[in-house]
Amino acid sequence: MAPVARAAEAVAPEQMSRFLPPDSGDGRQSAVLVLFGDGPRGPELLLMERASQLRSHGGQPSFPGGALDPEDGDPRTTGPLRAALREAEEETGLDPAGVQLFGVLPRLYIPVSGFVVTPVLGWWREPTPVRAVDSGETARVFTVPVADLTDPANRATAVHPRGHTGPAFLVESALVWGFTAGVIDRIVHYAGWERPWDRAKQVPLDWHA
């Protein structure tokens, strides 16, 4: 994870996304856990698929995470670290004691939901079984080999019905797009793992239909 840690220390917010937290301070503080671990095919990344009935980002693959609670502490210091681990435990059942946090990425903004998100980087030092703890919130929990995320055959440009475009990954029978795909794309790029891929290859977001 050394390349990822170095990238986290050097990358500027503007290099991660054009959607940055409002200067006004508005937005709900939240955090996600970007958790890497060892798998049968090398390093892999933990993801989950949100339940389709959710009003916010329903059916969308994502990192475990959510809004900070008051007991998580200061959102400017250790609050996001505690929130990322707490939410990951609540959503996937993992044991936080087996996770080693090694960095954070710049805070980003999700305009559609008003969340200010801190991506927290972790290494799954002692993996534990994971599952969809609450089927009302999570459809499934799965891991994706980094080798699949960097495979040009699995990369595409997602096209939103409103015309917006962004990076996407076709992995584990899922289309990873939006905020999650954007963070993965930037990690892969700044860690030096990116391989040339066909940016003209487009996937509409109604691909299941």
JSON list of C-alpha atoms in Angstrom, two decimals:
[
{"chain": "A", "resi": 1, "resn": "MET", "atom": "CA", "xyz": [0.00, 0.00, 0.00]},
{"chain": "A", "resi": 2, "resn": "ALA", "atom": "CA", "xyz": [3.03, 2.30, -0.05]},
{"chain": "A", "resi": 3, "resn": "PRO", "atom": "CA", "xyz": [2.07, 3.91, -3.41]},
{"chain": "A", "resi": 4, "resn": "VAL", "atom": "CA", "xyz": [-1.43, 4.62, -2.09]},
{"chain": "A", "resi": 5, "resn": "ALA", "atom": "CA", "xyz": [-0.08, 6.12, 1.14]},
{"chain": "A", "resi": 6, "resn": "ARG", "atom": "CA", "xyz": [2.33, 8.35, -0.78]},
{"chain": "A", "resi": 7, "resn": "ALA", "atom": "CA", "xyz": [-0.46, 9.49, -3.08]},
{"chain": "A", "resi": 8, "resn": "ALA", "atom": "CA", "xyz": [-2.67, 10.35, -0.11]},
{"chain": "A", "resi": 9, "resn": "GLU", "atom": "CA", "xyz": [0.04, 12.56, 1.34]},
{"chain": "A", "resi": 10, "resn": "ALA", "atom": "CA", "xyz": [0.67, 14.42, -1.90]},
{"chain": "A", "resi": 11, "resn": "VAL", "atom": "CA", "xyz": [-2.63, 14.68, -3.74]},
{"chain": "A", "resi": 12, "resn": "ALA", "atom": "CA", "xyz": [-4.52, 17.98, -3.67]},
{"chain": "A", "resi": 13, "resn": "PRO", "atom": "CA", "xyz": [-8.32, 18.17, -3.40]},
{"chain": "A", "resi": 14, "resn": "GLU", "atom": "CA", "xyz": [-8.56, 19.60, -6.92]},
{"chain": "A", "resi": 15, "resn": "GLN", "atom": "CA", "xyz": [-6.72, 16.53, -8.23]},
{"chain": "A", "resi": 16, "resn": "MET", "atom": "CA", "xyz": [-9.37, 14.24, -6.74]},
{"chain": "A", "resi": 17, "resn": "SER", "atom": "CA", "xyz": [-12.58, 15.87, -7.94]},
{"chain": "A", "resi": 18, "resn": "ARG", "atom": "CA", "xyz": [-14.16, 19.06, -9.21]},
{"chain": "A", "resi": 19, "resn": "PHE", "atom": "CA", "xyz": [-16.79, 18.67, -6.46]},
{"chain": "A", "resi": 20, "resn": "LEU", "atom": "CA", "xyz": [-15.24, 20.11, -3.30]},
{"chain": "A", "resi": 21, "resn": "PRO", "atom": "CA", "xyz": [-16.85, 21.06, 0.03]},
{"chain": "A", "resi": 22, "resn": "PRO", "atom": "CA", "xyz": [-18.65, 24.42, -0.04]},
{"chain": "A", "resi": 23, "resn": "ASP", "atom": "CA", "xyz": [-16.69, 27.34, 1.35]},
{"chain": "A", "resi": 24, "resn": "SER", "atom": "CA", "xyz": [-19.72, 28.12, 3.50]},
{"chain": "A", "resi": 25, "resn": "GLY", "atom": "CA", "xyz": [-19.10, 24.99, 5.54]},
{"chain": "A", "resi": 26, "resn": "ASP", "atom": "CA", "xyz": [-22.48, 23.55, 4.55]},
{"chain": "A", "resi": 27, "resn": "GLY", "atom": "CA", "xyz": [-22.81, 19.81, 4.04]},
{"chain": "A", "resi": 28, "resn": "ARG", "atom": "CA", "xyz": [-23.22, 16.79, 6.25]},
{"chain": "A", "resi": 29, "resn": "GLN", "atom": "CA", "xyz": [-19.88, 15.46, 7.46]},
{"chain": "A", "resi": 30, "resn": "SER", "atom": "CA", "xyz": [-19.34, 11.80, 6.61]},
{"chain": "A", "resi": 31, "resn": "ALA", "atom": "CA", "xyz": [-16.62, 9.24, 5.95]},
{"chain": "A", "resi": 32, "resn": "VAL", "atom": "CA", "xyz": [-16.08, 6.08, 3.95]},
{"chain": "A", "resi": 33, "resn": "LEU", "atom": "CA", "xyz": [-13.64, 3.24, 4.53]},
{"chain": "A", "resi": 34, "resn": "VAL", "atom": "CA", "xyz": [-11.47, 2.46, 1.51]},
{"chain": "A", "resi": 35, "resn": "LEU", "atom": "CA", "xyz": [-10.30, -0.93, 2.74]},
{"chain": "A", "resi": 36, "resn": "PHE", "atom": "CA", "xyz": [-7.65, -2.97, 0.98]},
{"chain": "A", "resi": 37, "resn": "GLY", "atom": "CA", "xyz": [-6.73, -6.55, 1.90]},
{"chain": "A", "resi": 38, "resn": "ASP", "atom": "CA", "xyz": [-4.97, -9.66, 0.66]},
{"chain": "A", "resi": 39, "resn": "GLY", "atom": "CA", "xyz": [-6.98, -11.94, -1.61]},
{"chain": "A", "resi": 40, "resn": "PRO", "atom": "CA", "xyz": [-6.41, -15.07, -3.70]},
{"chain": "A", "resi": 41, "resn": "ARG", "atom": "CA", "xyz": [-5.34, -12.88, -6.62]},
{"chain": "A", "resi": 42, "resn": "GLY", "atom": "CA", "xyz": [-3.40, -10.28, -4.69]},
{"chain": "A", "resi": 43, "resn": "PRO", "atom": "CA", "xyz": [-4.65, -7.01, -3.17]},
{"chain": "A", "resi": 44, "resn": "GLU", "atom": "CA", "xyz": [-8.39, -6.49, -3.22]},
{"chain": "A", "resi": 45, "resn": "LEU", "atom": "CA", "xyz": [-10.86, -3.78, -2.24]},
{"chain": "A", "resi": 46, "resn": "LEU", "atom": "CA", "xyz": [-13.97, -4.11, -0.07]},
{"chain": "A", "resi": 47, "resn": "LEU", "atom": "CA", "xyz": [-17.20, -2.78, -1.56]},
{"chain": "A", "resi": 48, "resn": "MET", "atom": "CA", "xyz": [-20.90, -3.10, -0.86]},
{"chain": "A", "resi": 49, "resn": "GLU", "atom": "CA", "xyz": [-24.06, -2.65, -2.88]},
{"chain": "A", "resi": 50, "resn": "ARG", "atom": "CA", "xyz": [-26.71, -0.44, -1.35]},
{"chain": "A", "resi": 51, "resn": "ALA", "atom": "CA", "xyz": [-30.27, -1.77, -1.15]},
{"chain": "A", "resi": 52, "resn": "SER", "atom": "CA", "xyz": [-32.32, -0.79, -4.20]},
{"chain": "A", "resi": 53, "resn": "GLN", "atom": "CA", "xyz": [-35.16, 0.68, -2.12]},
{"chain": "A", "resi": 54, "resn": "LEU", "atom": "CA", "xyz": [-33.00, 3.34, -0.47]},
{"chain": "A", "resi": 55, "resn": "ARG", "atom": "CA", "xyz": [-33.90, 6.90, -1.40]},
{"chain": "A", "resi": 56, "resn": "SER", "atom": "CA", "xyz": [-30.27, 8.01, -1.57]},
{"chain": "A", "resi": 57, "resn": "HIS", "atom": "CA", "xyz": [-27.96, 6.17, -4.00]},
{"chain": "A", "resi": 58, "resn": "GLY", "atom": "CA", "xyz": [-30.19, 3.06, -3.98]},
{"chain": "A", "resi": 59, "resn": "GLY", "atom": "CA", "xyz": [-28.69, 0.02, -5.74]},
{"chain": "A", "resi": 60, "resn": "GLN", "atom": "CA", "xyz": [-25.33, 1.72, -6.17]},
{"chain": "A", "resi": 61, "resn": "PRO", "atom": "CA", "xyz": [-22.03, 0.01, -5.25]},
{"chain": "A", "resi": 62, "resn": "SER", "atom": "CA", "xyz": [-20.15, 2.00, -2.63]},
{"chain": "A", "resi": 63, "resn": "PHE", "atom": "CA", "xyz": [-17.53, 1.94, 0.08]},
{"chain": "A", "resi": 64, "resn": "PRO", "atom": "CA", "xyz": [-18.80, 1.22, 3.60]},
{"chain": "A", "resi": 65, "resn": "GLY", "atom": "CA", "xyz": [-19.46, 4.48, 5.38]},
{"chain": "A", "resi": 66, "resn": "GLY", "atom": "CA", "xyz": [-21.89, 7.13, 6.43]},
{"chain": "A", "resi": 67, "resn": "ALA", "atom": "CA", "xyz": [-22.47, 10.30, 8.39]},
{"chain": "A", "resi": 68, "resn": "LEU", "atom": "CA", "xyz": [-20.49, 11.22, 11.48]},
{"chain": "A", "resi": 69, "resn": "ASP", "atom": "CA", "xyz": [-22.25, 10.89, 14.82]},
{"chain": "A", "resi": 70, "resn": "PRO", "atom": "CA", "xyz": [-21.51, 13.30, 17.69]},
{"chain": "A", "resi": 71, "resn": "GLU", "atom": "CA", "xyz": [-19.65, 10.55, 19.56]},
{"chain": "A", "resi": 72, "resn": "ASP", "atom": "CA", "xyz": [-17.23, 10.14, 16.63]},
{"chain": "A", "resi": 73, "resn": "GLY", "atom": "CA", "xyz": [-15.58, 13.41, 17.60]},
{"chain": "A", "resi": 74, "resn": "ASP", "atom": "CA", "xyz": [-14.12, 16.34, 15.69]},
{"chain": "A", "resi": 75, "resn": "PRO", "atom": "CA", "xyz": [-14.73, 16.04, 11.91]},
{"chain": "A", "resi": 76, "resn": "ARG", "atom": "CA", "xyz": [-11.51, 17.98, 11.33]},
{"chain": "A", "resi": 77, "resn": "THR", "atom": "CA", "xyz": [-9.31, 15.45, 13.15]},
{"chain": "A", "resi": 78, "resn": "THR", "atom": "CA", "xyz": [-10.12, 11.87, 14.21]},
{"chain": "A", "resi": 79, "resn": "GLY", "atom": "CA", "xyz": [-13.90, 11.97, 13.75]},
{"chain": "A", "resi": 80, "resn": "PRO", "atom": "CA", "xyz": [-13.85, 10.58, 10.19]},
{"chain": "A", "resi": 81, "resn": "LEU", "atom": "CA", "xyz": [-11.55, 7.73, 11.24]},
{"chain": "A", "resi": 82, "resn": "ARG", "atom": "CA", "xyz": [-13.93, 6.61, 13.96]},
{"chain": "A", "resi": 83, "resn": "ALA", "atom": "CA", "xyz": [-16.97, 7.06, 11.73]},
{"chain": "A", "resi": 84, "resn": "ALA", "atom": "CA", "xyz": [-15.48, 5.04, 8.87]},
{"chain": "A", "resi": 85, "resn": "LEU", "atom": "CA", "xyz": [-14.71, 2.09, 11.14]},
{"chain": "A", "resi": 86, "resn": "ARG", "atom": "CA", "xyz": [-18.01, 2.30, 13.01]},
{"chain": "A", "resi": 87, "resn": "GLU", "atom": "CA", "xyz": [-20.08, 2.44, 9.83]},
{"chain": "A", "resi": 88, "resn": "ALA", "atom": "CA", "xyz": [-18.10, -0.37, 8.22]},
{"chain": "A", "resi": 89, "resn": "GLU", "atom": "CA", "xyz": [-18.75, -2.58, 11.24]},
{"chain": "A", "resi": 90, "resn": "GLU", "atom": "CA", "xyz": [-22.46, -1.71, 11.24]},
{"chain": "A", "resi": 91, "resn": "GLU", "atom": "CA", "xyz": [-22.86, -2.36, 7.52]},
{"chain": "A", "resi": 92, "resn": "THR", "atom": "CA", "xyz": [-20.56, -5.34, 6.88]},
{"chain": "A", "resi": 93, "resn": "GLY", "atom": "CA", "xyz": [-19.93, -6.91, 10.28]},
{"chain": "A", "resi": 94, "resn": "LEU", "atom": "CA", "xyz": [-16.15, -6.63, 10.00]},
{"chain": "A", "resi": 95, "resn": "ASP", "atom": "CA", "xyz": [-14.06, -6.40, 13.17]},
{"chain": "A", "resi": 96, "resn": "PRO", "atom": "CA", "xyz": [-12.47, -2.92, 13.33]},
{"chain": "A", "resi": 97, "resn": "ALA", "atom": "CA", "xyz": [-9.65, -4.31, 15.48]},
{"chain": "A", "resi": 98, "resn": "GLY", "atom": "CA", "xyz": [-8.28, -6.06, 12.38]},
{"chain": "A", "resi": 99, "resn": "VAL", "atom": "CA", "xyz": [-8.12, -2.86, 10.32]},
{"chain": "A", "resi": 100, "resn": "GLN", "atom": "CA", "xyz": [-5.01, -0.68, 10.20]},
{"chain": "A", "resi": 101, "resn": "LEU", "atom": "CA", "xyz": [-5.72, 2.86, 9.05]},
{"chain": "A", "resi": 102, "resn": "PHE", "atom": "CA", "xyz": [-2.87, 4.41, 7.10]},
{"chain": "A", "resi": 103, "resn": "GLY", "atom": "CA", "xyz": [-4.11, 7.64, 5.59]},
{"chain": "A", "resi": 104, "resn": "VAL", "atom": "CA", "xyz": [-6.93, 9.89, 4.46]},
{"chain": "A", "resi": 105, "resn": "LEU", "atom": "CA", "xyz": [-7.72, 11.49, 1.12]},
{"chain": "A", "resi": 106, "resn": "PRO", "atom": "CA", "xyz": [-8.95, 15.08, 0.76]},
{"chain": "A", "resi": 107, "resn": "ARG", "atom": "CA", "xyz": [-12.54, 15.76, 1.73]},
{"chain": "A", "resi": 108, "resn": "LEU", "atom": "CA", "xyz": [-14.90, 15.66, -1.26]},
{"chain": "A", "resi": 109, "resn": "TYR", "atom": "CA", "xyz": [-18.48, 16.70, -1.89]},
{"chain": "A", "resi": 110, "resn": "ILE", "atom": "CA", "xyz": [-21.50, 14.81, -3.22]},
{"chain": "A", "resi": 111, "resn": "PRO", "atom": "CA", "xyz": [-23.86, 17.54, -4.46]},
{"chain": "A", "resi": 112, "resn": "VAL", "atom": "CA", "xyz": [-26.89, 15.28, -4.95]},
{"chain": "A", "resi": 113, "resn": "SER", "atom": "CA", "xyz": [-26.97, 14.30, -1.27]},
{"chain": "A", "resi": 114, "resn": "GLY", "atom": "CA", "xyz": [-25.07, 17.18, 0.32]},
{"chain": "A", "resi": 115, "resn": "PHE", "atom": "CA", "xyz": [-22.47, 14.95, 1.99]},
{"chain": "A", "resi": 116, "resn": "VAL", "atom": "CA", "xyz": [-18.93, 16.13, 2.68]},
{"chain": "A", "resi": 117, "resn": "VAL", "atom": "CA", "xyz": [-16.99, 12.86, 2.55]},
{"chain": "A", "resi": 118, "resn": "THR", "atom": "CA", "xyz": [-13.57, 11.97, 3.92]},
{"chain": "A", "resi": 119, "resn": "PRO", "atom": "CA", "xyz": [-12.19, 8.78, 2.30]},
{"chain": "A", "resi": 120, "resn": "VAL", "atom": "CA", "xyz": [-10.25, 6.89, 5.00]},
{"chain": "A", "resi": 121, "resn": "LEU", "atom": "CA", "xyz": [-7.63, 4.42, 3.78]},
{"chain": "A", "resi": 122, "resn": "GLY", "atom": "CA", "xyz": [-7.26, 1.10, 5.57]},
{"chain": "A", "resi": 123, "resn": "TRP", "atom": "CA", "xyz": [-5.37, -2.19, 5.36]},
{"chain": "A", "resi": 124, "resn": "TRP", "atom": "CA", "xyz": [-7.23, -5.34, 6.41]},
{"chain": "A", "resi": 125, "resn": "ARG", "atom": "CA", "xyz": [-4.46, -6.74, 8.58]},
{"chain": "A", "resi": 126, "resn": "GLU", "atom": "CA", "xyz": [-6.66, -9.45, 10.12]},
{"chain": "A", "resi": 127, "resn": "PRO", "atom": "CA", "xyz": [-9.68, -10.11, 7.87]},
{"chain": "A", "resi": 128, "resn": "THR", "atom": "CA", "xyz": [-12.94, -11.28, 9.40]},
{"chain": "A", "resi": 129, "resn": "PRO", "atom": "CA", "xyz": [-16.12, -12.56, 7.72]},
{"chain": "A", "resi": 130, "resn": "VAL", "atom": "CA", "xyz": [-18.36, -9.87, 6.20]},
{"chain": "A", "resi": 131, "resn": "ARG", "atom": "CA", "xyz": [-21.99, -9.85, 5.16]},
{"chain": "A", "resi": 132, "resn": "ALA", "atom": "CA", "xyz": [-24.92, -7.54, 4.54]},
{"chain": "A", "resi": 133, "resn": "VAL", "atom": "CA", "xyz": [-25.86, -6.88, 8.16]},
{"chain": "A", "resi": 134, "resn": "ASP", "atom": "CA", "xyz": [-29.12, -5.07, 7.38]},
{"chain": "A", "resi": 135, "resn": "SER", "atom": "CA", "xyz": [-30.83, -6.15, 4.15]},
{"chain": "A", "resi": 136, "resn": "GLY", "atom": "CA", "xyz": [-32.91, -2.99, 4.29]},
{"chain": "A", "resi": 137, "resn": "GLU", "atom": "CA", "xyz": [-29.76, -0.94, 3.73]},
{"chain": "A", "resi": 138, "resn": "THR", "atom": "CA", "xyz": [-27.28, -3.31, 2.06]},
{"chain": "A", "resi": 139, "resn": "ALA", "atom": "CA", "xyz": [-27.93, -5.78, -0.75]},
{"chain": "A", "resi": 140, "resn": "ARG", "atom": "CA", "xyz": [-24.51, -7.47, -0.63]},
{"chain": "A", "resi": 141, "resn": "VAL", "atom": "CA", "xyz": [-20.90, -7.06, 0.45]},
{"chain": "A", "resi": 142, "resn": "PHE", "atom": "CA", "xyz": [-18.09, -8.16, -1.86]},
{"chain": "A", "resi": 143, "resn": "THR", "atom": "CA", "xyz": [-14.42, -7.74, -2.65]},
{"chain": "A", "resi": 144, "resn": "VAL", "atom": "CA", "xyz": [-12.83, -6.79, -5.98]},
{"chain": "A", "resi": 145, "resn": "PRO", "atom": "CA", "xyz": [-9.23, -7.66, -6.90]},
{"chain": "A", "resi": 146, "resn": "VAL", "atom": "CA", "xyz": [-7.18, -4.56, -7.69]},
{"chain": "A", "resi": 147, "resn": "ALA", "atom": "CA", "xyz": [-6.04, -6.48, -10.79]},
{"chain": "A", "resi": 148, "resn": "ASP", "atom": "CA", "xyz": [-9.62, -6.34, -12.07]},
{"chain": "A", "resi": 149, "resn": "LEU", "atom": "CA", "xyz": [-9.93, -2.63, -11.32]},
{"chain": "A", "resi": 150, "resn": "THR", "atom": "CA", "xyz": [-6.79, -1.90, -13.33]},
{"chain": "A", "resi": 151, "resn": "ASP", "atom": "CA", "xyz": [-7.72, -4.24, -16.21]},
{"chain": "A", "resi": 152, "resn": "PRO", "atom": "CA", "xyz": [-8.53, -2.01, -19.23]},
{"chain": "A", "resi": 153, "resn": "ALA", "atom": "CA", "xyz": [-11.25, -4.48, -20.28]},
{"chain": "A", "resi": 154, "resn": "ASN", "atom": "CA", "xyz": [-13.19, -3.65, -17.10]},
{"chain": "A", "resi": 155, "resn": "ARG", "atom": "CA", "xyz": [-13.02, 0.12, -17.46]},
{"chain": "A", "resi": 156, "resn": "ALA", "atom": "CA", "xyz": [-15.54, 2.40, -19.13]},
{"chain": "A", "resi": 157, "resn": "THR", "atom": "CA", "xyz": [-17.14, 5.83, -19.05]},
{"chain": "A", "resi": 158, "resn": "ALA", "atom": "CA", "xyz": [-20.52, 5.92, -17.33]},
{"chain": "A", "resi": 159, "resn": "VAL", "atom": "CA", "xyz": [-23.17, 8.09, -18.97]},
{"chain": "A", "resi": 160, "resn": "HIS", "atom": "CA", "xyz": [-25.88, 9.51, -16.73]},
{"chain": "A", "resi": 161, "resn": "PRO", "atom": "CA", "xyz": [-29.35, 10.01, -18.24]},
{"chain": "A", "resi": 162, "resn": "ARG", "atom": "CA", "xyz": [-28.81, 13.76, -17.77]},
{"chain": "A", "resi": 163, "resn": "GLY", "atom": "CA", "xyz": [-25.66, 13.59, -19.86]},
{"chain": "A", "resi": 164, "resn": "HIS", "atom": "CA", "xyz": [-23.03, 13.66, -17.10]},
{"chain": "A", "resi": 165, "resn": "THR", "atom": "CA", "xyz": [-20.10, 11.31, -17.58]},
{"chain": "A", "resi": 166, "resn": "GLY", "atom": "CA", "xyz": [-17.52, 9.80, -15.26]},
{"chain": "A", "resi": 167, "resn": "PRO", "atom": "CA", "xyz": [-15.27, 6.77, -14.74]},
{"chain": "A", "resi": 168, "resn": "ALA", "atom": "CA", "xyz": [-16.83, 3.36, -14.24]},
{"chain": "A", "resi": 169, "resn": "PHE", "atom": "CA", "xyz": [-15.71, -0.19, -13.50]},
{"chain": "A", "resi": 170, "resn": "LEU", "atom": "CA", "xyz": [-17.51, -3.36, -14.63]},
{"chain": "A", "resi": 171, "resn": "VAL", "atom": "CA", "xyz": [-16.51, -5.83, -11.92]},
{"chain": "A", "resi": 172, "resn": "GLU", "atom": "CA", "xyz": [-18.14, -8.63, -9.89]},
{"chain": "A", "resi": 173, "resn": "SER", "atom": "CA", "xyz": [-21.44, -8.34, -11.82]},
{"chain": "A", "resi": 174, "resn": "ALA", "atom": "CA", "xyz": [-21.65, -4.69, -10.78]},
{"chain": "A", "resi": 175, "resn": "LEU", "atom": "CA", "xyz": [-21.27, -1.32, -12.43]},
{"chain": "A", "resi": 176, "resn": "VAL", "atom": "CA", "xyz": [-19.26, 0.84, -10.05]},
{"chain": "A", "resi": 177, "resn": "TRP", "atom": "CA", "xyz": [-19.79, 4.51, -10.89]},
{"chain": "A", "resi": 178, "resn": "GLY", "atom": "CA", "xyz": [-20.29, 7.91, -9.30]},
{"chain": "A", "resi": 179, "resn": "PHE", "atom": "CA", "xyz": [-18.37, 8.98, -6.21]},
{"chain": "A", "resi": 180, "resn": "THR", "atom": "CA", "xyz": [-16.98, 5.51, -5.51]},
{"chain": "A", "resi": 181, "resn": "ALA", "atom": "CA", "xyz": [-15.67, 5.01, -9.04]},
{"chain": "A", "resi": 182, "resn": "GLY", "atom": "CA", "xyz": [-14.18, 8.50, -8.98]},
{"chain": "A", "resi": 183, "resn": "VAL", "atom": "CA", "xyz": [-12.19, 7.77, -5.83]},
{"chain": "A", "resi": 184, "resn": "ILE", "atom": "CA", "xyz": [-11.01, 4.41, -7.17]},
{"chain": "A", "resi": 185, "resn": "ASP", "atom": "CA", "xyz": [-10.02, 6.02, -10.46]},
{"chain": "A", "resi": 186, "resn": "ARG", "atom": "CA", "xyz": [-7.91, 8.65, -8.70]},
{"chain": "A", "resi": 187, "resn": "ILE", "atom": "CA", "xyz": [-6.26, 6.09, -6.40]},
{"chain": "A", "resi": 188, "resn": "VAL", "atom": "CA", "xyz": [-5.38, 3.88, -9.34]},
{"chain": "A", "resi": 189, "resn": "HIS", "atom": "CA", "xyz": [-4.00, 6.88, -11.23]},
{"chain": "A", "resi": 190, "resn": "TYR", "atom": "CA", "xyz": [-1.92, 8.49, -8.48]},
{"chain": "A", "resi": 191, "resn": "ALA", "atom": "CA", "xyz": [-0.66, 5.15, -7.15]},
{"chain": "A", "resi": 192, "resn": "GLY", "atom": "CA", "xyz": [0.83, 4.50, -10.58]},
{"chain": "A", "resi": 193, "resn": "TRP", "atom": "CA", "xyz": [-1.34, 1.45, -11.25]},
{"chain": "A", "resi": 194, "resn": "GLU", "atom": "CA", "xyz": [-3.32, 2.86, -14.17]},
{"chain": "A", "resi": 195, "resn": "ARG", "atom": "CA", "xyz": [-3.08, 1.13, -17.56]},
{"chain": "A", "resi": 196, "resn": "PRO", "atom": "CA", "xyz": [-4.24, 2.72, -20.82]},
{"chain": "A", "resi": 197, "resn": "TRP", "atom": "CA", "xyz": [-7.95, 2.11, -21.36]},
{"chain": "A", "resi": 198, "resn": "ASP", "atom": "CA", "xyz": [-10.57, 3.05, -23.92]},
{"chain": "A", "resi": 199, "resn": "ARG", "atom": "CA", "xyz": [-12.23, 6.21, -22.62]},
{"chain": "A", "resi": 200, "resn": "ALA", "atom": "CA", "xyz": [-14.61, 6.15, -25.59]},
{"chain": "A", "resi": 201, "resn": "LYS", "atom": "CA", "xyz": [-16.20, 2.94, -24.27]},
{"chain": "A", "resi": 202, "resn": "GLN", "atom": "CA", "xyz": [-19.48, 4.11, -22.75]},
{"chain": "A", "resi": 203, "resn": "VAL", "atom": "CA", "xyz": [-21.93, 2.39, -20.44]},
{"chain": "A", "resi": 204, "resn": "PRO", "atom": "CA", "xyz": [-25.37, 3.94, -19.78]},
{"chain": "A", "resi": 205, "resn": "LEU", "atom": "CA", "xyz": [-26.48, 3.89, -16.16]},
{"chain": "A", "resi": 206, "resn": "ASP", "atom": "CA", "xyz": [-29.63, 1.97, -17.14]},
{"chain": "A", "resi": 207, "resn": "TRP", "atom": "CA", "xyz": [-27.43, -0.93, -18.31]},
{"chain": "A", "resi": 208, "resn": "HIS", "atom": "CA", "xyz": [-29.38, -3.54, -16.28]},
{"chain": "A", "resi": 209, "resn": "ALA", "atom": "CA", "xyz": [-32.48, -2.71, -18.34]}
]
